[in-house]
Amino acid sequence: MTGTLQKESLTKSLVFLRILIGWHFLYEGVIKLFNPDWTAFGYLATAQGPFDWLFISLTNESIIGWVDTLNMITLIFVGITLILGMYEKLGALAGMVLLGMYYFAHPPFPWLEQLNVEGSYWFVNKNLIELAALWVLYQYPTGSYFGLGYLKHQKTNTAKTPQL
Amino acid sequence: MKWTRRDVLKGLGGLPILGSIWWAGTANALVKSKDRSEILEQLKIQPSLPSALPEIGGSPIRLGIIGFGIRGEQLCRALGFATQDWLDEMKLEEETTGNTQLKEFLDQEKLNIQMTAVCDVFDVRAEHVIASFSTPEHTVKRFTTYQEMIQSGEVDAVIIATPDHWHAPMAIEALNNNVHAYVEKPMTHTIEETYQLRDAAENSEALLMVGHQHRQTLSFKTANDIVKKGVLGHVSIIQTFTNRNDDNGAWNYDIHEKANEQTIDWDLFLGSAPKIPFNKNHFFRWRKWWAYGSGLSGDLLTHDYDRLNCVLGMGIPTSVTASGGIYTHNDGRNVPDVLQVNMEFPDFSTGSSQPKGKEKGMAFTYSATLGNGFSRPTILMGHDGSMELGNNLTVWPDNGSTKYAAMIEEGKMKPNVPIYHYNPGANMPDAVSSATSQYFADKGLMWTYIDGVRVNSTYLHLREWLSCIRNGGTLSCGINEGFDEAISAHMTGLAYKLGRRIEWDQEQQLIVPIEGVNFDEVLLSST
Ligand SMILES: NC(=O)c1ccc[n+]([C@@H]2O[C@H](COP(=O)([O-])OP(=O)(O)OC[C@H]3O[C@@H](n4cnc5c(N)ncnc54)[C@H](O)[C@@H]3O)[C@@H](O)[C@H]2O)c1
């Protein structure tokens, strides 16, 4: 009994976490969608750390446009799936990939100069923490508790369980 | 199936959240872009695009290099000729530090030229050119003197990158023989030479380009547009600076191990300079003595002066005062290492947003030290706004502005928030700059793009000269710009050395004489 209760409150808090992260991604995506001048150029061009060459190569004239669009679409996709509770595992995965890239473009390694950050970080920064949170969400989908998944779940339930 | 209230709540609860966020994001982005377009509309700034130059067609232009020292090597690279040493060094740096200079060099568009001749009084350097730039079809030929090279008929154009006291004699010789010349800054070493070179340029069929490569910097063209459109209002003062604090910055360059009386033609180096015994220190660090160079006023002020003359076109100052001394490197040099210069332009104006006649006149200041490296930016200060000038541009409105009074009042502009930011590296103009783009600006993503290719401004400057040689057109730093630069630098040198205000007579086109003083003697004297 206590087990299920505990489980229920855990589920609720995970739903809450899911909505918050979805919120964050969606808003970032929408802002970029409606700002035609936005580009990741500066962020990528000043990349540091072991993979700087990779990020700098993304600033190439011929692909930077694609990079910008893909980034924006992914942000919005992650936001929608997490908020609506549908394909959330896929959303969590995509979000982790994005955050991983943000993390490695400007990694908070002590031997690198920390550029343009508002706090103090030592290997761990907010990108990494959000990534870890998405990992939890990936393993514990809650769409069937709150979200479009719930409807799907209910429908199959109704089909199976005779009404009392 | 029938949906209960619970189903709707739990199944579709995410939808209103999604809707709100979408709405908030759109609204926010639109308000920002509206404010921004309102400001941009008011400013009417047009970020300049690189001008297209016609092809340099026909048979290759035959070039000779006179002086293959620090700058000569850079110029040759900009022309597409790099030494093996440099290539090896860059290859190594590319692997170890990720330096991209090699790639940029290799990506640089090839110019239709042939390096045919070299003249350098130091054997090691002349031989370096021959070994590096000769091709199987063509060996670079060494000439002992620049006259022999220019008169040989084997060069169409020459690059002059020798010490300052050689600039004018070499450029004049070239022009008199209708050989095109690219001469490094400062254009001349004395006042008399400045007039002689102007005559030679005006009477020659050949073209003279002065080596202020920053004339090609895209941001300066945009800065010019900003000032012309009255964005800053009446600019009353401009501050420029030099801040350096290391051996190279103080002109204490390395002395080559193979330098000796056998490998260097000392008399040819000295030329018009006082005859003194062979001196390696003088040969490699000539900028420290008035006999060959002119210290801060000729070497570094000229860059800052010409940058502003390029943006504003204010011409020669009506008067100049200067002071300073040898305060940081008391090592036998006779040029100052700390210098403060005031140039007055009482009749110049960048326009005004106030009642007619209230504002007129401008001061240009230059403050330099070779004993501190704290970076002080170039600032143009106007009644309506201030602009930081560099590879990037940032414009702030002024709290007391007449032009922006209403927008400041309404809170649409804030004095500490830039209203315009130009960063040619980011490929986009950005009004109401965020802290982020401000930071990227400071970091100096200072590339200029031409059709998506990152290029260096010296290459552009040389290409413009070569294109004009073949196709005609106007040089961005020809004899008139060079004349302004040289006279302003010489006035500064005189003001410093005489401790007096030096005046320019625009009508007579001469520096107002001071009785009993021979200006050129003063400039060349060691004190
Ligand atoms: N535009 C720029 O950004 C820029 C940058 C650096 C230097 N410069 C200018 O370039 C010029 C050269 O500077 P540098 O640092 O290369 O000096 P440097 O001493 O390194 O090189 C000068 C070269 O000229 C040679 N030389 C001297 N007298 C000669 C003569 N009579 N005939 C033939 N060769 C002779 C020397 O042997 C030497 O190789 C200076 O006027 C300097 O102001 C311009």
XYZ file of C-alpha atoms and ligand atoms in Angstrom:
735
model
C 0.000 0.000 0.000
C 2.682 2.493 1.065
C 4.635 1.198 -1.907
C 1.978 2.313 -4.377
C 1.508 5.632 -2.578
C 5.208 6.296 -2.712
C 5.164 5.323 -6.322
C 2.311 7.676 -7.049
C 4.049 10.676 -5.507
C 7.229 9.780 -7.354
C 5.236 9.657 -10.583
C 3.728 13.055 -9.821
C 7.085 14.635 -9.176
C 8.432 13.128 -12.369
C 5.501 14.563 -14.304
C 6.321 17.914 -12.775
C 9.974 17.578 -13.796
C 8.905 16.507 -17.288
C 6.691 19.575 -17.734
C 9.406 21.934 -16.477
C 12.020 20.601 -18.829
C 9.540 20.550 -21.711
C 8.663 24.147 -20.893
C 12.298 25.188 -21.002
C 12.961 23.505 -24.355
C 9.776 24.705 -25.997
C 10.254 28.332 -25.013
C 13.865 28.343 -26.276
C 12.678 26.835 -29.536
C 9.773 29.210 -30.074
C 11.888 32.294 -29.362
C 14.345 31.149 -32.015
C 11.548 30.296 -34.436
C 10.269 33.862 -34.368
C 13.649 35.574 -34.473
C 14.855 35.346 -38.078
C 18.265 36.749 -37.153
C 19.042 34.127 -34.574
C 22.023 31.920 -35.290
C 24.220 29.544 -33.327
C 27.221 30.877 -35.237
C 28.818 32.764 -32.361
C 28.270 29.945 -29.902
C 29.799 27.393 -32.246
C 32.599 29.584 -33.569
C 33.955 30.129 -30.069
C 33.663 26.456 -29.084
C 36.332 25.097 -26.765
C 37.537 21.763 -25.498
C 38.316 18.454 -27.164
C 35.605 18.725 -29.823
C 36.029 22.386 -30.737
C 36.976 21.391 -34.315
C 33.648 19.647 -34.744
C 31.598 22.629 -33.597
C 33.706 25.089 -35.529
C 33.214 23.015 -38.672
C 29.465 23.417 -38.198
C 29.842 27.171 -38.737
C 30.635 26.525 -42.395
C 28.570 28.844 -44.561
C 26.898 25.962 -46.373
C 25.653 24.151 -43.273
C 25.148 26.741 -40.548
C 21.609 27.344 -41.839
C 20.780 23.652 -41.451
C 22.375 23.544 -38.038
C 20.239 26.467 -36.888
C 17.019 24.960 -38.253
C 17.726 21.512 -36.872
C 18.518 22.904 -33.451
C 15.281 24.893 -33.384
C 13.124 21.983 -34.590
C 14.678 19.631 -32.062
C 14.126 22.114 -29.231
C 10.456 22.425 -30.157
C 10.067 18.675 -30.664
C 11.523 17.900 -27.238
C 9.317 20.569 -25.689
C 6.114 19.251 -27.257
C 6.718 15.585 -26.510
C 7.572 16.247 -22.876
C 4.680 18.609 -22.246
C 2.097 16.483 -24.022
C 3.420 13.184 -22.719
C 3.690 11.485 -26.067
C 6.797 9.926 -27.668
C 8.423 11.226 -24.520
C 11.196 8.639 -24.585
C 12.195 9.834 -28.027
C 11.926 13.425 -26.840
C 14.103 12.744 -23.804
C 16.692 11.087 -25.996
C 16.766 13.966 -28.484
C 17.037 16.438 -25.608
C 19.976 14.522 -24.167
C 21.789 14.665 -27.506
C 21.249 18.426 -27.743
C 22.378 19.058 -24.176
C 25.378 16.829 -24.687
C 26.374 18.990 -27.629
C 25.849 22.215 -25.686
C 27.909 20.770 -22.854
C 30.831 19.810 -25.060
C 30.779 23.020 -27.118
C 31.687 25.001 -23.995
C 32.683 22.403 -21.381
C 33.256 23.680 -17.817
C 36.707 22.153 -17.603
C 39.032 23.929 -15.192
C 41.798 24.294 -17.778
C 39.538 26.177 -20.173
C 38.661 29.807 -19.807
C 35.008 29.995 -18.770
C 33.352 32.232 -21.280
C 30.081 33.997 -20.804
C 28.771 31.980 -17.846
C 26.774 33.416 -14.978
C 27.858 30.964 -12.270
C 30.907 28.995 -11.239
C 31.247 25.457 -12.506
C 33.750 22.674 -12.171
C 33.045 19.868 -14.673
C 29.345 19.963 -13.767
C 27.078 22.665 -15.126
C 23.342 23.110 -15.623
C 23.398 21.528 -19.053
C 24.815 18.356 -17.602
C 22.286 18.305 -14.773
C 19.376 18.801 -17.150
C 20.811 16.012 -19.265
C 20.842 13.719 -16.246
C 17.266 14.670 -15.445
C 16.264 13.721 -18.988
C 17.949 10.391 -18.494
C 15.651 9.727 -15.544
C 12.637 10.764 -17.607
C 13.764 8.455 -20.378
C 13.718 5.482 -18.017
C 10.514 6.406 -16.290
C 7.962 7.621 -18.842
C 4.908 9.182 -17.205
C 2.805 9.987 -20.262
C 0.337 7.304 -19.361
C -0.190 8.952 -15.977
C -0.499 12.505 -17.238
C -0.464 13.196 -20.950
C -1.732 11.882 -24.234
C -0.390 8.494 -23.231
C -3.080 8.377 -20.572
C -5.841 8.364 -23.190
C -4.208 5.572 -25.128
C -3.760 3.646 -21.929
C -7.388 4.188 -20.880
C -8.646 3.077 -24.282
C -6.827 -0.235 -24.132
C -7.973 -0.637 -20.545
C -11.600 -0.107 -21.480
C -11.378 -2.654 -24.194
C -10.023 -5.285 -21.867
C -11.843 -4.694 -18.613
C -15.578 -5.291 -18.628
C -17.494 -2.497 -16.977
C -18.854 -3.112 -13.545
C -15.454 5.468 -25.758
C -16.764 8.066 -23.395
C -14.353 10.634 -21.936
C -14.691 11.469 -18.305
C -13.551 14.794 -16.898
C -10.663 12.926 -15.390
C -9.625 11.609 -18.797
C -9.618 15.091 -20.281
C -7.691 16.539 -17.380
C -5.061 13.840 -17.238
C -4.839 13.191 -20.938
C -5.001 16.691 -22.391
C -3.719 18.754 -19.443
C -0.488 19.405 -21.323
C -2.257 21.226 -24.164
C -3.031 24.512 -22.357
C 0.520 24.575 -21.017
C 1.833 24.091 -24.516
C -0.466 26.806 -25.843
C 0.580 29.326 -23.208
C 4.273 28.804 -23.763
C 3.881 29.083 -27.510
C 1.902 32.278 -27.093
C 4.403 33.752 -24.632
C 7.333 32.916 -26.893
C 5.710 34.467 -29.955
C 4.604 37.593 -28.123
C 8.013 38.099 -26.585
C 9.892 37.600 -29.819
C 7.554 39.953 -31.664
C 7.821 42.755 -29.103
C 11.597 42.494 -29.202
C 11.739 42.519 -32.955
C 9.319 45.459 -33.092
C 11.435 47.525 -30.696
C 14.435 46.545 -32.657
C 13.066 47.433 -36.040
C 11.853 50.737 -34.623
C 15.399 51.571 -33.514
C 16.956 50.268 -36.713
C 14.452 52.258 -38.723
C 15.426 55.381 -36.897
C 19.143 54.675 -37.325
C 18.901 53.674 -41.006
C 22.298 52.017 -40.879
C 23.242 49.822 -43.786
C 25.842 47.211 -42.991
C 28.229 47.399 -45.881
C 28.858 44.470 -48.118
C 32.206 43.742 -49.691
C 32.574 45.460 -53.019
C 33.058 43.195 -55.986
C 36.296 43.732 -57.861
C 36.785 42.835 -61.491
C 39.133 39.957 -62.345
C 42.822 40.651 -62.688
C 42.987 39.316 -66.230
C 45.637 39.164 -68.911
C 49.215 38.067 -68.445
C 50.407 37.860 -64.835
C 51.532 41.111 -63.204
C 55.298 40.867 -62.571
C 56.110 41.876 -59.019
C 59.293 42.764 -57.213
C 59.635 42.821 -53.437
C 61.905 45.437 -51.868
C 62.560 44.620 -48.225
C 61.692 41.120 -47.060
C 61.679 41.658 -43.297
C 58.784 41.200 -40.895
C 56.277 43.059 -43.052
C 57.664 41.980 -46.400
C 57.072 38.377 -45.463
C 53.488 39.134 -44.406
C 52.813 40.987 -47.642
C 54.174 38.123 -49.725
C 51.928 35.715 -47.869
C 48.955 37.927 -48.558
C 49.971 37.712 -52.218
C 50.012 33.921 -52.029
C 53.738 33.309 -51.402
C 54.699 31.669 -48.136
C 58.127 30.432 -47.092
C 58.635 26.763 -46.274
C 59.592 27.682 -42.686
C 56.298 29.414 -42.172
C 54.329 26.569 -43.745
C 56.060 24.052 -41.478
C 55.520 26.206 -38.412
C 51.823 26.676 -39.175
C 51.377 22.976 -39.896
C 52.745 22.253 -36.453
C 50.573 24.895 -34.823
C 47.539 23.580 -36.637
C 48.151 20.187 -35.082
C 49.023 21.402 -31.608
C 46.990 24.557 -31.019
C 44.363 24.413 -33.749
C 45.694 27.580 -35.400
C 43.753 27.938 -38.671
C 46.128 30.348 -40.427
C 47.496 27.679 -42.731
C 44.052 26.707 -43.943
C 43.155 30.339 -44.504
C 46.332 30.837 -46.483
C 45.642 27.803 -48.654
C 42.026 28.841 -49.183
C 43.040 32.323 -50.282
C 42.121 33.009 -53.890
C 45.169 32.989 -56.168
C 46.135 36.326 -57.696
C 47.287 36.673 -61.261
C 50.868 37.636 -60.415
C 54.398 36.419 -60.820
C 57.061 37.105 -58.216
C 60.026 37.963 -60.423
C 62.437 40.019 -58.367
C 63.775 40.705 -54.912
C 65.933 43.415 -53.411
C 67.086 43.210 -49.807
C 70.363 44.367 -48.295
C 70.479 41.354 -45.978
C 71.676 38.291 -47.964
C 69.826 35.803 -45.804
C 66.490 37.405 -46.597
C 67.100 37.887 -50.314
C 68.185 34.264 -50.609
C 65.180 33.171 -48.626
C 62.913 34.749 -51.221
C 64.746 33.115 -54.104
C 64.666 29.701 -52.456
C 61.025 29.979 -51.432
C 59.262 31.650 -54.323
C 61.143 30.449 -57.403
C 59.207 28.003 -59.565
C 60.527 25.383 -62.006
C 59.735 27.792 -64.861
C 60.962 30.930 -63.191
C 63.738 31.796 -60.778
C 63.278 34.946 -58.720
C 66.069 37.349 -59.623
C 67.985 39.311 -57.007
C 68.879 42.946 -57.595
C 71.456 44.692 -55.425
C 69.751 48.065 -55.510
C 66.150 49.075 -55.912
C 67.105 51.333 -58.851
C 68.417 48.341 -60.772
C 65.246 46.415 -60.108
C 62.924 49.237 -61.052
C 64.826 50.063 -64.231
C 65.316 46.447 -65.286
C 62.060 46.245 -67.209
C 61.441 42.972 -65.416
C 58.880 44.282 -62.947
C 55.511 45.921 -63.542
C 55.038 46.743 -59.884
C 56.997 46.790 -56.628
C 56.178 46.274 -52.983
C 58.167 48.546 -50.676
C 58.528 47.192 -47.150
C 61.801 48.744 -46.082
C 62.479 50.990 -43.063
C 60.674 54.344 -43.174
C 63.587 56.459 -44.410
C 63.604 54.419 -47.631
C 59.884 54.634 -48.458
C 59.835 57.880 -50.420
C 63.076 57.478 -52.408
C 61.997 54.027 -53.556
C 58.394 54.968 -54.312
C 59.488 58.054 -56.258
C 61.960 56.028 -58.285
C 59.238 53.538 -59.148
C 56.657 56.154 -60.105
C 59.162 58.092 -62.222
C 59.737 54.879 -64.168
C 56.003 54.162 -64.417
C 56.326 51.136 -62.184
C 53.377 50.725 -59.810
C 54.233 50.933 -56.120
C 52.721 49.646 -52.915
C 54.485 51.496 -50.127
C 54.200 50.683 -46.467
C 53.156 53.225 -43.864
C 54.184 55.830 -42.800
C 54.249 57.010 -46.375
C 57.314 59.253 -45.914
C 60.038 60.103 -43.430
C 60.302 63.871 -43.978
C 58.040 66.728 -44.994
C 59.961 67.547 -48.156
C 59.707 63.949 -49.347
C 55.969 64.045 -48.828
C 55.569 66.786 -51.421
C 58.048 65.161 -53.786
C 56.200 61.890 -53.620
C 52.890 63.625 -54.225
C 54.312 65.281 -57.346
C 55.732 61.994 -58.557
C 52.406 60.220 -58.029
C 50.448 62.917 -59.791
C 52.787 62.915 -62.772
C 53.110 59.174 -63.130
C 51.021 56.737 -65.123
C 51.709 54.177 -62.431
C 49.595 53.777 -59.308
C 50.716 54.380 -55.750
C 48.996 52.525 -52.941
C 49.824 53.256 -49.299
C 49.841 50.222 -47.013
C 46.984 50.992 -44.650
C 45.272 47.657 -45.101
C 42.580 48.454 -42.544
C 40.940 50.562 -45.247
C 39.516 47.195 -46.343
C 37.942 46.403 -42.991
C 34.225 46.101 -43.568
C 33.305 47.510 -40.198
C 34.948 50.834 -41.072
C 32.757 51.191 -44.119
C 29.740 50.583 -41.933
C 31.119 53.023 -39.351
C 31.354 55.589 -42.109
C 27.686 55.021 -42.908
C 26.767 55.335 -39.226
C 28.494 58.695 -38.906
C 27.088 59.973 -42.210
C 23.545 59.111 -41.162
C 24.012 61.216 -38.043
C 23.567 58.316 -35.646
C 26.184 59.778 -33.294
C 25.272 63.400 -33.856
C 28.100 65.899 -33.546
C 31.285 64.067 -32.623
C 33.354 66.400 -30.464
C 36.130 64.079 -29.379
C 37.745 60.845 -30.505
C 40.022 58.808 -28.315
C 42.575 56.427 -29.766
C 45.229 54.404 -28.016
C 48.263 52.192 -28.213
C 48.809 49.846 -25.301
C 51.694 47.429 -25.556
C 53.904 45.880 -22.956
C 56.365 43.412 -24.414
C 59.630 43.320 -26.363
C 57.983 43.106 -29.760
C 55.615 45.884 -28.810
C 58.579 48.058 -27.853
C 60.326 47.266 -31.171
C 63.045 45.153 -29.560
C 62.904 42.517 -32.272
C 65.194 39.489 -32.497
C 68.630 39.966 -33.963
C 69.330 37.379 -36.653
C 72.264 35.070 -35.857
C 73.686 35.345 -39.379
C 73.692 39.142 -39.362
C 77.173 40.596 -39.852
C 79.046 43.009 -42.045
C 79.484 40.333 -44.710
C 75.800 39.462 -44.977
C 74.429 42.994 -44.686
C 75.154 45.882 -47.043
C 75.322 48.428 -44.246
C 75.820 51.537 -46.409
C 72.798 50.657 -48.473
C 70.746 50.277 -45.327
C 71.884 53.683 -44.043
C 71.131 55.595 -47.225
C 70.454 59.184 -46.208
C 70.850 58.401 -42.506
C 73.966 59.607 -40.629
C 77.002 57.439 -41.384
C 77.751 55.336 -38.341
C 79.637 52.039 -37.998
C 77.831 48.736 -38.519
C 75.240 48.268 -35.773
C 72.926 45.248 -35.600
C 70.776 46.920 -33.037
C 70.050 49.748 -35.442
C 69.541 47.376 -38.349
C 66.874 45.200 -36.732
C 65.390 47.733 -34.315
C 65.507 50.824 -36.512
C 62.092 52.023 -35.274
C 63.797 53.231 -32.088
C 65.785 55.991 -33.815
C 64.572 59.083 -35.617
C 67.211 58.578 -38.309
C 65.312 55.611 -39.801
C 61.894 55.578 -38.196
C 59.778 57.906 -36.132
C 58.652 55.934 -33.112
C 55.051 56.083 -31.994
C 53.982 58.952 -34.228
C 55.106 57.320 -37.464
C 54.739 53.668 -36.630
C 51.509 53.467 -34.656
C 49.689 56.798 -34.546
C 49.512 56.582 -38.340
C 47.322 53.464 -38.080
C 44.905 55.158 -35.709
C 44.878 58.425 -37.567
C 44.209 56.745 -40.893
C 41.498 54.516 -39.422
C 39.609 57.642 -38.442
C 40.454 59.499 -41.620
C 38.974 56.509 -43.433
C 35.775 56.662 -41.373
C 35.401 60.463 -41.133
C 37.572 61.953 -43.859
C 38.550 64.813 -41.552
C 41.863 65.417 -43.324
C 44.924 67.147 -41.864
C 44.459 68.696 -38.405
C 44.501 72.480 -38.110
C 46.935 72.139 -35.243
C 48.739 69.488 -33.220
C 50.259 69.444 -29.766
C 52.104 66.508 -28.265
C 54.107 65.496 -25.253
C 55.686 62.388 -23.829
C 59.079 60.903 -23.227
C 61.215 57.834 -22.840
C 59.642 56.497 -19.679
C 59.456 52.728 -20.105
C 62.434 51.643 -22.231
C 65.501 53.651 -21.425
C 67.659 51.443 -23.629
C 69.445 53.872 -25.897
C 66.504 54.719 -28.138
C 65.780 58.330 -28.955
C 62.085 58.100 -29.875
C 59.483 58.414 -27.092
C 57.778 55.306 -25.706
C 55.004 57.298 -24.054
C 53.175 59.841 -26.181
C 50.076 61.989 -25.813
C 48.795 63.760 -28.904
C 45.987 66.269 -29.430
C 44.887 67.080 -32.935
C 42.398 69.903 -33.437
C 39.821 70.096 -36.199
C 37.933 73.306 -35.330
C 36.064 73.450 -38.641
C 35.113 69.820 -38.930
C 31.696 68.486 -38.075
C 29.957 65.147 -38.392
C 26.567 66.875 -38.419
C 24.306 68.088 -35.685
C 20.892 67.401 -34.179
C 20.873 70.742 -32.378
C 20.271 74.365 -33.439
C 22.472 75.429 -36.303
C 25.814 76.862 -35.308
C 25.865 75.472 -31.781
C 28.180 72.576 -32.531
C 31.292 72.645 -34.682
C 34.828 71.364 -34.270
C 36.416 68.170 -33.081
C 39.476 66.977 -31.217
C 41.309 63.751 -31.924
C 43.444 62.359 -29.147
C 46.038 59.633 -29.189
C 47.484 58.234 -26.001
C 50.198 55.612 -26.184
C 52.427 53.676 -23.868
C 54.812 50.813 -24.463
C 54.742 50.000 -20.769
C 51.192 48.769 -20.212
C 48.999 46.404 -22.183
C 45.557 47.190 -20.783
C 43.318 47.491 -23.780
C 41.697 50.901 -24.190
C 39.228 50.936 -27.069
C 38.840 53.548 -29.792
C 35.777 55.652 -28.994
C 33.989 58.298 -31.051
C 31.951 60.518 -28.746
C 29.009 62.408 -30.179
C 26.164 64.450 -28.743
C 23.673 61.694 -29.597
C 25.756 58.604 -29.163
C 29.127 56.952 -28.711
C 30.688 54.334 -30.914
C 33.389 51.860 -30.175
C 35.340 51.291 -33.352
C 37.111 48.050 -34.112
C 36.502 45.007 -36.197
C 33.141 45.107 -34.517
C 31.145 48.225 -33.906
C 29.003 49.056 -30.941
C 26.857 52.170 -30.629
C 25.356 53.476 -27.383
C 22.818 56.288 -27.222
C 23.782 59.253 -25.065
C 21.671 60.173 -22.077
C 21.708 63.833 -23.114
C 20.937 63.133 -26.754
C 18.565 65.465 -28.563
C 17.887 62.992 -31.321
C 16.911 60.069 -29.094
C 15.336 62.081 -26.268
C 11.851 60.653 -26.912
C 12.974 57.041 -27.188
C 15.086 57.332 -24.051
C 12.139 58.908 -22.253
C 9.853 56.033 -23.310
C 12.426 53.515 -22.165
C 12.901 52.116 -25.644
C 16.558 53.083 -25.474
C 18.799 52.957 -22.468
C 22.133 54.793 -22.312
C 24.003 51.720 -21.117
C 22.455 49.337 -23.647
C 23.897 49.382 -27.159
C 21.404 50.298 -29.859
C 23.452 48.877 -32.632
C 26.008 46.205 -32.918
C 27.896 45.128 -35.987
C 29.868 41.956 -36.079
C 30.928 40.961 -39.572
C 31.951 37.564 -38.220
C 28.473 36.706 -37.060
C 27.114 37.782 -40.415
C 24.242 39.714 -38.989
C 23.508 43.189 -37.718
C 22.066 43.064 -34.251
C 20.306 46.012 -32.693
C 19.767 46.035 -28.910
C 22.699 43.799 -28.368
C 22.408 41.140 -25.695
C 25.122 40.471 -23.182
C 25.956 37.448 -25.269
C 26.576 39.171 -28.550
C 28.445 41.873 -26.657
C 30.771 39.232 -25.358
C 31.297 37.667 -28.767
C 32.136 41.114 -30.041
C 34.748 41.680 -27.384
C 36.257 38.315 -28.102
C 37.061 39.722 -31.508
C 35.599 37.390 -34.073
C 37.260 39.714 -36.418
C 36.926 38.166 -39.782
C 35.762 39.722 -42.940
C 33.755 37.578 -45.291
C 33.764 37.743 -49.029
C 31.301 35.285 -50.520
C 31.540 33.211 -47.411
C 35.331 33.028 -47.347
C 37.311 34.417 -44.435
C 40.035 36.703 -45.715
C 42.731 38.974 -44.349
C 42.600 42.669 -45.051
C 46.160 42.933 -46.365
C 45.210 40.485 -49.110
C 42.198 42.659 -49.975
C 44.304 45.798 -49.994
C 46.886 44.303 -52.335
C 44.186 42.826 -54.541
C 42.521 46.217 -54.869
C 45.823 47.749 -55.953
C 46.459 44.963 -58.492
C 42.920 45.173 -59.809
C 43.211 48.939 -60.293
C 46.509 48.429 -62.118
C 44.753 46.136 -64.590
C 41.224 47.483 -64.695
C 41.403 51.059 -63.445
C 39.291 52.250 -60.530
C 39.875 54.237 -57.370
C 42.382 53.201 -54.732
C 41.109 53.377 -51.176
C 44.509 54.560 -49.910
C 46.220 56.486 -52.660
C 48.449 59.545 -52.606
C 45.864 61.905 -51.074
C 45.144 59.643 -48.118
C 48.877 58.997 -47.764
C 49.603 62.721 -47.870
C 47.148 63.386 -45.019
C 48.668 60.554 -42.998
C 52.278 61.626 -43.549
C 51.731 65.325 -42.834
C 49.718 64.566 -39.679
C 52.443 62.230 -38.425
C 55.198 64.735 -39.167
C 53.259 67.531 -37.425
C 53.034 65.264 -34.408
C 56.758 64.512 -34.470
C 57.511 68.229 -34.679
C 55.080 69.113 -31.891
C 56.704 66.538 -29.632
C 60.265 67.485 -30.439
C 59.770 71.253 -30.364
C 57.287 71.231 -27.513
C 55.160 73.650 -29.529
C 51.821 73.790 -31.249
C 52.281 72.983 -34.949
C 49.758 74.462 -37.369
C 48.597 73.545 -40.838
C 47.659 76.127 -43.426
C 45.017 74.424 -45.513
C 44.927 77.132 -48.160
C 48.674 77.202 -48.709
C 48.890 73.445 -48.161
C 51.832 73.750 -45.834
C 52.856 73.518 -42.224
C 52.955 77.087 -40.888
C 56.675 77.930 -40.708
C 58.340 78.802 -37.438
C 61.098 81.323 -37.830
C 64.577 79.938 -37.534
C 63.389 76.325 -37.497
C 64.047 73.843 -40.295
C 61.287 71.296 -39.805
C 62.975 68.399 -41.583
C 66.182 68.921 -39.658
C 64.172 68.771 -36.474
C 62.396 65.600 -37.551
C 65.648 63.824 -38.371
C 67.586 65.062 -35.352
C 68.216 62.602 -32.594
C 66.626 64.685 -29.858
N 50.813 47.879 -42.487
C 51.178 47.241 -41.397
O 50.368 46.727 -40.658
C 52.644 47.145 -41.100
C 53.086 46.185 -40.175
C 54.446 46.088 -39.920
C 55.333 46.927 -40.569
N 54.886 47.849 -41.457
C 55.821 48.745 -42.170
O 56.643 47.955 -43.013
C 57.939 48.516 -43.105
C 58.977 47.437 -42.825
O 58.867 47.033 -41.487
P 59.496 45.652 -40.978
O 58.992 45.428 -39.622
O 59.252 44.608 -42.001
O 61.043 45.992 -40.906
P 62.245 44.948 -41.021
O 63.444 45.626 -40.506
O 61.857 43.640 -40.444
O 62.384 44.738 -42.586
C 62.930 45.703 -43.446
C 63.693 44.978 -44.557
O 64.163 45.933 -45.497
C 65.498 45.617 -45.850
N 66.175 46.841 -46.287
C 66.622 47.873 -45.552
N 67.164 48.809 -46.330
C 67.064 48.379 -47.604
C 67.433 48.905 -48.866
N 68.038 50.081 -48.977
N 67.166 48.158 -49.959
C 66.578 46.957 -49.863
N 66.194 46.417 -48.701
C 66.440 47.123 -47.583
C 66.081 45.015 -44.606
O 67.169 44.184 -44.915
C 64.903 44.230 -44.049
O 64.880 42.912 -44.536
C 57.987 49.660 -42.117
O 57.899 50.881 -42.796
C 56.785 49.469 -41.252
O 56.239 50.686 -40.814
C 53.551 47.947 -41.726
